PDB file of N, CA and C in Angstrom:
ATOM      1  N   UNK U   1      56.571  98.869  60.056  1.00 50.00           N
ATOM      2  CA  UNK U   1      56.499  97.570  59.752  1.00 50.00           C
ATOM      3  C   UNK U   1      57.100  97.212  58.286  1.00 50.00           C
ATOM      4  N   UNK U   2      57.929  95.911  58.372  1.00 54.00           N
ATOM      5  CA  UNK U   2      58.257  95.710  56.938  1.00 54.00           C
ATOM      6  C   UNK U   2      57.732  94.248  56.812  1.00 54.00           C
ATOM      7  N   UNK U   3      57.355  93.924  55.525  1.00 58.00           N
ATOM      8  CA  UNK U   3      56.925  92.497  55.201  1.00 58.00           C
ATOM      9  C   UNK U   3      58.023  91.728  54.775  1.00 58.00           C
ATOM     10  N   UNK U   4      58.043  90.835  55.468  1.00 57.00           N
ATOM     11  CA  UNK U   4      59.065  89.715  55.442  1.00 57.00           C
ATOM     12  C   UNK U   4      58.458  88.525  54.561  1.00 57.00           C
ATOM     13  N   UNK U   5      59.322  87.824  53.880  1.00 56.00           N
ATOM     14  CA  UNK U   5      58.773  86.652  52.940  1.00 56.00           C
ATOM     15  C   UNK U   5      58.306  85.496  53.888  1.00 56.00           C
ATOM     16  N   UNK U   6      57.602  84.536  53.711  1.00 55.00           N
ATOM     17  CA  UNK U   6      57.553  83.577  54.437  1.00 55.00           C
ATOM     18  C   UNK U   6      58.348  82.412  54.062  1.00 55.00           C
ATOM     19  N   UNK U   7      59.212  81.996  54.979  1.00 56.00           N
ATOM     20  CA  UNK U   7      60.361  81.090  54.452  1.00 56.00           C
ATOM     21  C   UNK U   7      59.870  79.748  54.708  1.00 56.00           C
ATOM     22  N   UNK U   8      58.752  79.750  55.518  1.00 58.00           N
ATOM     23  CA  UNK U   8      58.205  78.346  55.906  1.00 58.00           C
ATOM     24  C   UNK U   8      56.940  77.709  54.862  1.00 58.00           C
ATOM     25  N   UNK U   9      56.661  78.718  54.018  1.00 55.00           N
ATOM     26  CA  UNK U   9      55.781  78.254  52.843  1.00 55.00           C
ATOM     27  C   UNK U   9      56.243  77.226  52.088  1.00 55.00           C
ATOM     28  N   UNK U  10      55.681  76.105  51.928  1.00 58.00           N
ATOM     29  CA  UNK U  10      55.967  74.916  51.140  1.00 58.00           C
ATOM     30  C   UNK U  10      56.285  75.519  49.590  1.00 58.00           C
ATOM     31  N   UNK U  11      57.428  74.980  49.014  1.00 54.00           N
ATOM     32  CA  UNK U  11      57.751  75.261  47.801  1.00 54.00           C
ATOM     33  C   UNK U  11      57.423  74.302  46.761  1.00 54.00           C
ATOM     34  N   UNK U  12      56.631  74.848  45.763  1.00 53.00           N
ATOM     35  CA  UNK U  12      55.811  74.280  44.734  1.00 53.00           C
ATOM     36  C   UNK U  12      56.851  73.290  43.944  1.00 53.00           C
ATOM     37  N   UNK U  13      56.043  72.168  43.458  1.00 61.00           N
ATOM     38  CA  UNK U  13      57.004  71.113  42.672  1.00 61.00           C
ATOM     39  C   UNK U  13      57.399  71.878  41.177  1.00 61.00           C
ATOM     40  N   UNK U  14      56.609  72.768  40.899  1.00 75.00           N
ATOM     41  CA  UNK U  14      56.669  73.332  39.614  1.00 75.00           C
ATOM     42  C   UNK U  14      55.794  74.674  39.804  1.00 75.00           C
ATOM     43  N   UNK U  15      56.396  75.504  38.832  1.00 85.00           N
ATOM     44  CA  UNK U  15      55.768  76.882  38.750  1.00 85.00           C
ATOM     45  C   UNK U  15      54.812  76.792  37.402  1.00 85.00           C
ATOM     46  N   UNK U  16      53.371  76.983  37.485  1.00 87.00           N
ATOM     47  CA  UNK U  16      52.660  76.785  36.304  1.00 87.00           C
ATOM     48  C   UNK U  16      52.961  77.915  35.274  1.00 87.00           C
ATOM     49  N   UNK U  17      52.517  77.805  33.990  1.00 87.00           N
ATOM     50  CA  UNK U  17      52.736  79.038  33.156  1.00 87.00           C
ATOM     51  C   UNK U  17      52.005  80.027  33.386  1.00 87.00           C
ATOM     52  N   UNK U  18      52.320  81.217  33.053  1.00 88.00           N
ATOM     53  CA  UNK U  18      51.656  82.366  33.611  1.00 88.00           C
ATOM     54  C   UNK U  18      50.227  82.349  33.192  1.00 88.00           C
ATOM     55  N   UNK U  19      49.773  81.555  31.922  1.00 92.00           N
ATOM     56  CA  UNK U  19      48.293  81.803  31.493  1.00 92.00           C
ATOM     57  C   UNK U  19      47.873  80.453  32.125  1.00 92.00           C
ATOM     58  N   UNK U  20      48.418  79.791  33.103  1.00 93.00           N
ATOM     59  CA  UNK U  20      47.736  78.585  33.286  1.00 93.00           C
ATOM     60  C   UNK U  20      46.290  78.904  34.172  1.00 93.00           C
ATOM     61  N   UNK U  21      46.237  79.913  34.902  1.00 94.00           N
ATOM     62  CA  UNK U  21      45.035  79.962  35.718  1.00 94.00           C
ATOM     63  C   UNK U  21      43.709  80.234  34.891  1.00 94.00           C
ATOM     64  N   UNK U  22      43.960  81.298  33.663  1.00 95.00           N
ATOM     65  CA  UNK U  22      42.929  81.705  32.726  1.00 95.00           C
ATOM     66  C   UNK U  22      42.667  80.300  31.823  1.00 95.00           C
ATOM     67  N   UNK U  23      43.666  79.602  31.648  1.00 95.00           N
ATOM     68  CA  UNK U  23      43.145  78.409  30.663  1.00 95.00           C
ATOM     69  C   UNK U  23      42.577  77.435  31.522  1.00 95.00           C
ATOM     70  N   UNK U  24      42.995  77.126  32.837  1.00 94.00           N
ATOM     71  CA  UNK U  24      42.249  76.211  33.807  1.00 94.00           C
ATOM     72  C   UNK U  24      40.756  76.728  33.947  1.00 94.00           C
ATOM     73  N   UNK U  25      40.849  77.881  34.261  1.00 95.00           N
ATOM     74  CA  UNK U  25      39.140  78.473  34.413  1.00 95.00           C
ATOM     75  C   UNK U  25      38.348  78.108  33.264  1.00 95.00           C
ATOM     76  N   UNK U  26      38.825  78.571  31.933  1.00 96.00           N
ATOM     77  CA  UNK U  26      38.195  78.018  30.790  1.00 96.00           C
ATOM     78  C   UNK U  26      37.683  76.701  30.639  1.00 96.00           C
ATOM     79  N   UNK U  27      38.864  75.920  30.885  1.00 95.00           N
ATOM     80  CA  UNK U  27      38.354  74.382  30.979  1.00 95.00           C
ATOM     81  C   UNK U  27      37.242  73.978  32.202  1.00 95.00           C
ATOM     82  N   UNK U  28      37.522  74.658  33.061  1.00 94.00           N
ATOM     83  CA  UNK U  28      36.337  74.519  34.110  1.00 94.00           C
ATOM     84  C   UNK U  28      34.974  74.750  33.737  1.00 94.00           C
ATOM     85  N   UNK U  29      34.950  76.072  33.127  1.00 95.00           N
ATOM     86  CA  UNK U  29      33.814  76.641  32.623  1.00 95.00           C
ATOM     87  C   UNK U  29      33.060  75.736  31.421  1.00 95.00           C
ATOM     88  N   UNK U  30      34.023  75.161  30.804  1.00 94.00           N
ATOM     89  CA  UNK U  30      33.482  74.217  29.646  1.00 94.00           C
ATOM     90  C   UNK U  30      33.078  72.793  30.014  1.00 94.00           C
ATOM     91  N   UNK U  31      33.422  72.530  31.626  1.00 91.00           N
ATOM     92  CA  UNK U  31      32.968  71.092  32.075  1.00 91.00           C
ATOM     93  C   UNK U  31      31.514  70.985  32.413  1.00 91.00           C
ATOM     94  N   UNK U  32      30.920  69.694  32.562  1.00 91.00           N
ATOM     95  CA  UNK U  32      29.545  69.788  33.118  1.00 91.00           C
ATOM     96  C   UNK U  32      29.575  70.135  34.440  1.00 91.00           C
ATOM     97  N   UNK U  33      30.521  70.216  34.989  1.00 93.00           N
ATOM     98  CA  UNK U  33      30.593  70.504  36.650  1.00 93.00           C
ATOM     99  C   UNK U  33      30.813  72.155  36.713  1.00 93.00           C
ATOM    100  N   UNK U  34      30.710  72.924  35.588  1.00 94.00           N
ATOM    101  CA  UNK U  34      30.787  74.306  35.671  1.00 94.00           C
ATOM    102  C   UNK U  34      30.024  75.080  36.848  1.00 94.00           C
ATOM    103  N   UNK U  35      28.811  74.883  37.016  1.00 95.00           N
ATOM    104  CA  UNK U  35      27.850  75.505  37.958  1.00 95.00           C
ATOM    105  C   UNK U  35      28.879  75.456  39.283  1.00 95.00           C
ATOM    106  N   UNK U  36      29.363  74.294  39.599  1.00 95.00           N
ATOM    107  CA  UNK U  36      30.086  73.997  41.205  1.00 95.00           C
ATOM    108  C   UNK U  36      31.468  74.534  40.924  1.00 95.00           C
ATOM    109  N   UNK U  37      32.219  73.971  39.849  1.00 95.00           N
ATOM    110  CA  UNK U  37      33.496  74.164  39.787  1.00 95.00           C
ATOM    111  C   UNK U  37      34.076  75.358  39.687  1.00 95.00           C
ATOM    112  N   UNK U  38      33.392  76.198  38.740  1.00 96.00           N
ATOM    113  CA  UNK U  38      34.065  77.422  38.369  1.00 96.00           C
ATOM    114  C   UNK U  38      33.934  78.442  39.391  1.00 96.00           C
ATOM    115  N   UNK U  39      32.813  78.590  40.159  1.00 96.00           N
ATOM    116  CA  UNK U  39      32.581  79.480  41.338  1.00 96.00           C
ATOM    117  C   UNK U  39      33.811  79.163  42.395  1.00 96.00           C
ATOM    118  N   UNK U  40      33.768  77.763  42.512  1.00 96.00           N
ATOM    119  CA  UNK U  40      34.673  77.225  43.741  1.00 96.00           C
ATOM    120  C   UNK U  40      36.088  77.527  43.470  1.00 96.00           C
ATOM    121  N   UNK U  41      36.312  77.394  42.234  1.00 97.00           N
ATOM    122  CA  UNK U  41      37.919  77.641  41.671  1.00 97.00           C
ATOM    123  C   UNK U  41      38.023  79.465  41.954  1.00 97.00           C
ATOM    124  N   UNK U  42      37.206  80.072  41.592  1.00 97.00           N
ATOM    125  CA  UNK U  42      37.537  81.504  41.662  1.00 97.00           C
ATOM    126  C   UNK U  42      37.482  82.055  43.263  1.00 97.00           C
ATOM    127  N   UNK U  43      36.597  81.294  43.908  1.00 97.00           N
ATOM    128  CA  UNK U  43      36.771  81.674  45.575  1.00 97.00           C
ATOM    129  C   UNK U  43      38.029  81.217  45.895  1.00 97.00           C
ATOM    130  N   UNK U  44      38.811  80.083  45.821  1.00 97.00           N
ATOM    131  CA  UNK U  44      40.019  79.666  45.970  1.00 97.00           C
ATOM    132  C   UNK U  44      41.142  80.549  45.538  1.00 97.00           C
ATOM    133  N   UNK U  45      40.994  80.978  44.125  1.00 96.00           N
ATOM    134  CA  UNK U  45      42.049  81.592  43.592  1.00 96.00           C
ATOM    135  C   UNK U  45      41.935  83.048  44.290  1.00 96.00           C
ATOM    136  N   UNK U  46      40.818  83.819  44.635  1.00 97.00           N
ATOM    137  CA  UNK U  46      40.942  85.002  45.608  1.00 97.00           C
ATOM    138  C   UNK U  46      41.159  84.850  46.689  1.00 97.00           C
ATOM    139  N   UNK U  47      40.895  83.959  47.207  1.00 97.00           N
ATOM    140  CA  UNK U  47      41.835  83.516  48.637  1.00 97.00           C
ATOM    141  C   UNK U  47      42.980  83.327  48.747  1.00 97.00           C
ATOM    142  N   UNK U  48      43.660  82.686  47.772  1.00 96.00           N
ATOM    143  CA  UNK U  48      45.145  82.556  47.549  1.00 96.00           C
ATOM    144  C   UNK U  48      45.759  83.760  46.786  1.00 96.00           C
ATOM    145  N   UNK U  49      45.064  84.493  46.376  1.00 96.00           N
ATOM    146  CA  UNK U  49      45.773  85.793  45.806  1.00 96.00           C
ATOM    147  C   UNK U  49      45.696  86.680  46.877  1.00 96.00           C
ATOM    148  N   UNK U  50      44.868  86.873  48.097  1.00 97.00           N
ATOM    149  CA  UNK U  50      44.994  87.560  49.144  1.00 97.00           C
ATOM    150  C   UNK U  50      46.029  86.926  50.012  1.00 97.00           C
ATOM    151  N   UNK U  51      46.230  85.710  50.097  1.00 97.00           N
ATOM    152  CA  UNK U  51      47.415  85.100  50.916  1.00 97.00           C
ATOM    153  C   UNK U  51      48.643  85.634  50.449  1.00 97.00           C
ATOM    154  N   UNK U  52      48.942  85.628  48.961  1.00 95.00           N
ATOM    155  CA  UNK U  52      50.230  85.819  48.277  1.00 95.00           C
ATOM    156  C   UNK U  52      50.499  87.259  48.428  1.00 95.00           C
ATOM    157  N   UNK U  53      49.449  88.000  48.510  1.00 96.00           N
ATOM    158  CA  UNK U  53      49.680  89.500  48.694  1.00 96.00           C
ATOM    159  C   UNK U  53      50.316  89.822  50.084  1.00 96.00           C
ATOM    160  N   UNK U  54      49.559  88.911  50.878  1.00 97.00           N
ATOM    161  CA  UNK U  54      50.080  89.074  52.369  1.00 97.00           C
ATOM    162  C   UNK U  54      51.440  88.566  52.655  1.00 97.00           C
ATOM    163  N   UNK U  55      51.780  87.424  52.017  1.00 95.00           N
ATOM    164  CA  UNK U  55      53.100  86.593  52.214  1.00 95.00           C
ATOM    165  C   UNK U  55      54.152  86.991  51.387  1.00 95.00           C
ATOM    166  N   UNK U  56      53.693  87.535  50.139  1.00 95.00           N
ATOM    167  CA  UNK U  56      54.896  87.833  48.941  1.00 95.00           C
ATOM    168  C   UNK U  56      55.289  86.576  48.724  1.00 95.00           C
ATOM    169  N   UNK U  57      54.562  85.590  48.517  1.00 94.00           N
ATOM    170  CA  UNK U  57      54.683  84.082  48.274  1.00 94.00           C
ATOM    171  C   UNK U  57      53.674  83.981  47.260  1.00 94.00           C
ATOM    172  N   UNK U  58      54.138  83.306  45.972  1.00 93.00           N
ATOM    173  CA  UNK U  58      53.431  82.673  44.882  1.00 93.00           C
ATOM    174  C   UNK U  58      52.819  81.324  45.237  1.00 93.00           C
ATOM    175  N   UNK U  59      53.504  80.748  45.948  1.00 94.00           N
ATOM    176  CA  UNK U  59      53.097  79.279  46.446  1.00 94.00           C
ATOM    177  C   UNK U  59      51.530  78.968  46.560  1.00 94.00           C
ATOM    178  N   UNK U  60      50.441  80.055  47.259  1.00 95.00           N
ATOM    179  CA  UNK U  60      49.390  79.770  47.465  1.00 95.00           C
ATOM    180  C   UNK U  60      48.658  79.613  45.872  1.00 95.00           C
ATOM    181  N   UNK U  61      48.977  80.561  45.187  1.00 95.00           N
ATOM    182  CA  UNK U  61      48.523  80.497  43.805  1.00 95.00           C
ATOM    183  C   UNK U  61      48.798  79.242  42.997  1.00 95.00           C
ATOM    184  N   UNK U  62      50.019  78.807  43.247  1.00 94.00           N
ATOM    185  CA  UNK U  62      50.332  77.664  42.335  1.00 94.00           C
ATOM    186  C   UNK U  62      49.562  76.544  43.019  1.00 94.00           C
ATOM    187  N   UNK U  63      49.443  76.321  44.513  1.00 95.00           N
ATOM    188  CA  UNK U  63      48.778  75.197  45.015  1.00 95.00           C
ATOM    189  C   UNK U  63      47.255  75.261  44.488  1.00 95.00           C
ATOM    190  N   UNK U  64      46.632  76.363  44.249  1.00 96.00           N
ATOM    191  CA  UNK U  64      45.414  76.177  43.861  1.00 96.00           C
ATOM    192  C   UNK U  64      45.379  75.670  42.245  1.00 96.00           C
ATOM    193  N   UNK U  65      46.285  76.147  41.602  1.00 95.00           N
ATOM    194  CA  UNK U  65      46.335  75.646  40.056  1.00 95.00           C
ATOM    195  C   UNK U  65      46.703  74.129  39.953  1.00 95.00           C
ATOM    196  N   UNK U  66      47.537  73.725  40.952  1.00 94.00           N
ATOM    197  CA  UNK U  66      47.708  72.186  40.721  1.00 94.00           C
ATOM    198  C   UNK U  66      46.576  71.284  41.280  1.00 94.00           C
ATOM    199  N   UNK U  67      45.726  72.038  42.436  1.00 95.00           N
ATOM    200  CA  UNK U  67      44.867  71.096  42.933  1.00 95.00           C
ATOM    201  C   UNK U  67      43.683  71.274  41.721  1.00 95.00           C
ATOM    202  N   UNK U  68      43.369  71.959  41.332  1.00 95.00           N
ATOM    203  CA  UNK U  68      42.270  72.106  40.421  1.00 95.00           C
ATOM    204  C   UNK U  68      42.845  71.340  38.924  1.00 95.00           C
ATOM    205  N   UNK U  69      44.162  71.441  38.511  1.00 94.00           N
ATOM    206  CA  UNK U  69      44.382  70.651  37.526  1.00 94.00           C
ATOM    207  C   UNK U  69      44.503  69.179  37.758  1.00 94.00           C
ATOM    208  N   UNK U  70      44.433  68.769  39.084  1.00 93.00           N
ATOM    209  CA  UNK U  70      44.281  67.473  39.301  1.00 93.00           C
ATOM    210  C   UNK U  70      43.148  67.011  39.345  1.00 93.00           C
ATOM    211  N   UNK U  71      42.071  67.990  39.912  1.00 94.00           N
ATOM    212  CA  UNK U  71      40.636  67.560  39.893  1.00 94.00           C
ATOM    213  C   UNK U  71      40.234  67.460  38.586  1.00 94.00           C
ATOM    214  N   UNK U  72      40.541  68.220  37.657  1.00 94.00           N
ATOM    215  CA  UNK U  72      39.865  68.440  36.280  1.00 94.00           C
ATOM    216  C   UNK U  72      40.582  66.924  35.593  1.00 94.00           C
ATOM    217  N   UNK U  73      41.756  66.394  35.734  1.00 93.00           N
ATOM    218  CA  UNK U  73      42.464  65.561  35.246  1.00 93.00           C
ATOM    219  C   UNK U  73      41.809  64.370  35.854  1.00 93.00           C
ATOM    220  N   UNK U  74      41.642  63.978  37.150  1.00 93.00           N
ATOM    221  CA  UNK U  74      40.952  62.811  37.483  1.00 93.00           C
ATOM    222  C   UNK U  74      39.499  62.718  37.248  1.00 93.00           C
ATOM    223  N   UNK U  75      38.748  63.719  36.783  1.00 92.00           N
ATOM    224  CA  UNK U  75      37.116  63.924  36.763  1.00 92.00           C
ATOM    225  C   UNK U  75      36.919  62.754  35.834  1.00 92.00           C
ATOM    226  N   UNK U  76      37.251  62.372  34.769  1.00 92.00           N
ATOM    227  CA  UNK U  76      37.024  61.144  33.773  1.00 92.00           C
ATOM    228  C   UNK U  76      37.124  59.805  34.793  1.00 92.00           C
ATOM    229  N   UNK U  77      38.152  59.787  35.246  1.00 90.00           N
ATOM    230  CA  UNK U  77      38.409  58.352  36.065  1.00 90.00           C
ATOM    231  C   UNK U  77      37.264  58.435  37.084  1.00 90.00           C
ATOM    232  N   UNK U  78      36.876  59.451  37.818  1.00 86.00           N
ATOM    233  CA  UNK U  78      35.799  59.584  38.667  1.00 86.00           C
ATOM    234  C   UNK U  78      34.412  59.050  38.375  1.00 86.00           C
ATOM    235  N   UNK U  79      34.403  59.793  37.047  1.00 88.00           N
ATOM    236  CA  UNK U  79      33.065  59.760  36.400  1.00 88.00           C
ATOM    237  C   UNK U  79      32.943  58.280  35.769  1.00 88.00           C
ATOM    238  N   UNK U  80      34.008  57.605  35.357  1.00 89.00           N
ATOM    239  CA  UNK U  80      33.810  56.242  35.001  1.00 89.00           C
ATOM    240  C   UNK U  80      33.716  55.089  36.088  1.00 89.00           C
ATOM    241  N   UNK U  81      34.249  55.574  37.064  1.00 84.00           N
ATOM    242  CA  UNK U  81      34.109  54.688  38.474  1.00 84.00           C
ATOM    243  C   UNK U  81      32.534  54.921  38.864  1.00 84.00           C
ATOM    244  N   UNK U  82      32.113  56.005  38.907  1.00 83.00           N
ATOM    245  CA  UNK U  82      30.668  56.153  39.280  1.00 83.00           C
ATOM    246  C   UNK U  82      29.578  55.455  38.400  1.00 83.00           C
ATOM    247  N   UNK U  83      29.984  55.727  37.037  1.00 88.00           N
ATOM    248  CA  UNK U  83      28.967  55.282  36.030  1.00 88.00           C
ATOM    249  C   UNK U  83      29.033  53.334  35.852  1.00 88.00           C
ATOM    250  N   UNK U  84      30.303  52.970  36.575  1.00 87.00           N
ATOM    251  CA  UNK U  84      30.534  51.531  36.460  1.00 87.00           C
ATOM    252  C   UNK U  84      29.444  50.717  37.361  1.00 87.00           C
ATOM    253  N   UNK U  85      28.928  51.626  38.316  1.00 81.00           N
ATOM    254  CA  UNK U  85      28.131  50.687  39.381  1.00 81.00           C
ATOM    255  C   UNK U  85      28.925  49.889  40.135  1.00 81.00           C
ATOM    256  N   UNK U  86      30.224  50.359  40.289  1.00 75.00           N
ATOM    257  CA  UNK U  86      30.969  49.472  41.362  1.00 75.00           C
ATOM    258  C   UNK U  86      30.177  49.510  42.731  1.00 75.00           C
ATOM    259  N   UNK U  87      30.159  48.271  43.215  1.00 70.00           N
ATOM    260  CA  UNK U  87      29.617  48.034  44.351  1.00 70.00           C
ATOM    261  C   UNK U  87      30.880  48.278  45.393  1.00 70.00           C
ATOM    262  N   UNK U  88      30.687  49.394  46.167  1.00 68.00           N
ATOM    263  CA  UNK U  88      32.046  49.660  47.374  1.00 68.00           C
ATOM    264  C   UNK U  88      31.098  49.491  48.608  1.00 68.00           C
ATOM    265  N   UNK U  89      29.937  48.647  48.879  1.00 69.00           N
ATOM    266  CA  UNK U  89      29.409  48.674  49.952  1.00 69.00           C
ATOM    267  C   UNK U  89      30.340  47.807  51.105  1.00 69.00           C
ATOM    268  N   UNK U  90      31.269  46.915  50.420  1.00 69.00           N
ATOM    269  CA  UNK U  90      32.048  46.323  51.517  1.00 69.00           C
ATOM    270  C   UNK U  90      33.276  47.325  51.949  1.00 69.00           C
ATOM    271  N   UNK U  91      33.366  48.378  51.453  1.00 70.00           N
ATOM    272  CA  UNK U  91      34.284  49.567  51.727  1.00 70.00           C
ATOM    273  C   UNK U  91      34.520  49.302  53.480  1.00 70.00           C
ATOM    274  N   UNK U  92      35.838  49.319  53.837  1.00 71.00           N
ATOM    275  CA  UNK U  92      36.151  49.151  55.079  1.00 71.00           C
ATOM    276  C   UNK U  92      36.858  50.619  55.373  1.00 71.00           C
ATOM    277  N   UNK U  93      36.176  51.291  56.617  1.00 71.00           N
ATOM    278  CA  UNK U  93      36.717  52.416  56.945  1.00 71.00           C
ATOM    279  C   UNK U  93      37.649  52.327  58.098  1.00 71.00           C
ATOM    280  N   UNK U  94      38.817  52.897  57.600  1.00 70.00           N
ATOM    281  CA  UNK U  94      40.122  52.464  58.335  1.00 70.00           C
ATOM    282  C   UNK U  94      40.055  53.161  59.726  1.00 70.00           C
ATOM    283  N   UNK U  95      39.228  54.301  59.677  1.00 71.00           N
ATOM    284  CA  UNK U  95      39.318  55.294  60.881  1.00 71.00           C
ATOM    285  C   UNK U  95      38.132  54.445  62.062  1.00 71.00           C
ATOM    286  N   UNK U  96      37.365  53.717  61.459  1.00 70.00           N
ATOM    287  CA  UNK U  96      36.465  52.869  62.295  1.00 70.00           C
ATOM    288  C   UNK U  96      37.194  52.023  62.917  1.00 70.00           C
ATOM    289  N   UNK U  97      37.956  51.143  62.077  1.00 68.00           N
ATOM    290  CA  UNK U  97      38.883  50.183  62.413  1.00 68.00           C
ATOM    291  C   UNK U  97      39.648  50.450  63.620  1.00 68.00           C
ATOM    292  N   UNK U  98      40.402  51.559  63.479  1.00 73.00           N
ATOM    293  CA  UNK U  98      41.258  51.975  64.419  1.00 73.00           C
ATOM    294  C   UNK U  98      40.528  52.378  65.697  1.00 73.00           C
ATOM    295  N   UNK U  99      39.301  52.750  65.885  1.00 71.00           N
ATOM    296  CA  UNK U  99      38.658  53.149  67.005  1.00 71.00           C
ATOM    297  C   UNK U  99      38.183  51.915  67.789  1.00 71.00           C
ATOM    298  N   UNK U 100      38.169  50.665  67.055  1.00 62.00           N
ATOM    299  CA  UNK U 100      37.604  49.492  67.439  1.00 62.00           C
ATOM    300  C   UNK U 100      38.918  48.769  68.150  1.00 62.00           C
ATOM    301  N   UNK U 101      40.044  48.973  67.933  1.00 56.00           N
ATOM    302  CA  UNK U 101      41.080  48.330  68.433  1.00 56.00           C
ATOM    303  C   UNK U 101      41.434  49.219  69.873  1.00 56.00           C
ATOM    304  N   UNK U 102      41.029  50.151  69.987  1.00 53.00           N
ATOM    305  CA  UNK U 102      41.349  50.793  71.376  1.00 53.00           C
ATOM    306  C   UNK U 102      40.570  50.434  72.297  1.00 53.00           C
TER     307      UNK U 102
END
């Protein structure tokens, strides 16, 4: 049995620097959410590593890094939104609206 590359894997927008996963994990460990985020990143990284070994593709690893970089980058905005006390009780659930039209 020969391993074939997965030609259907999505091509990442960019390749993270070789040290990006370690730097990202250090940032996650320094964040106040470290008790939840660091283990979650490590689980996702381990799963992506296994997928990469199976498929001979780095795309799963790149996706994990990109996803977590996005989460970490957007965390201050989310914190600010939550701290603002913004009343989102008038939020409209689009899925619920679509269900009513049927």
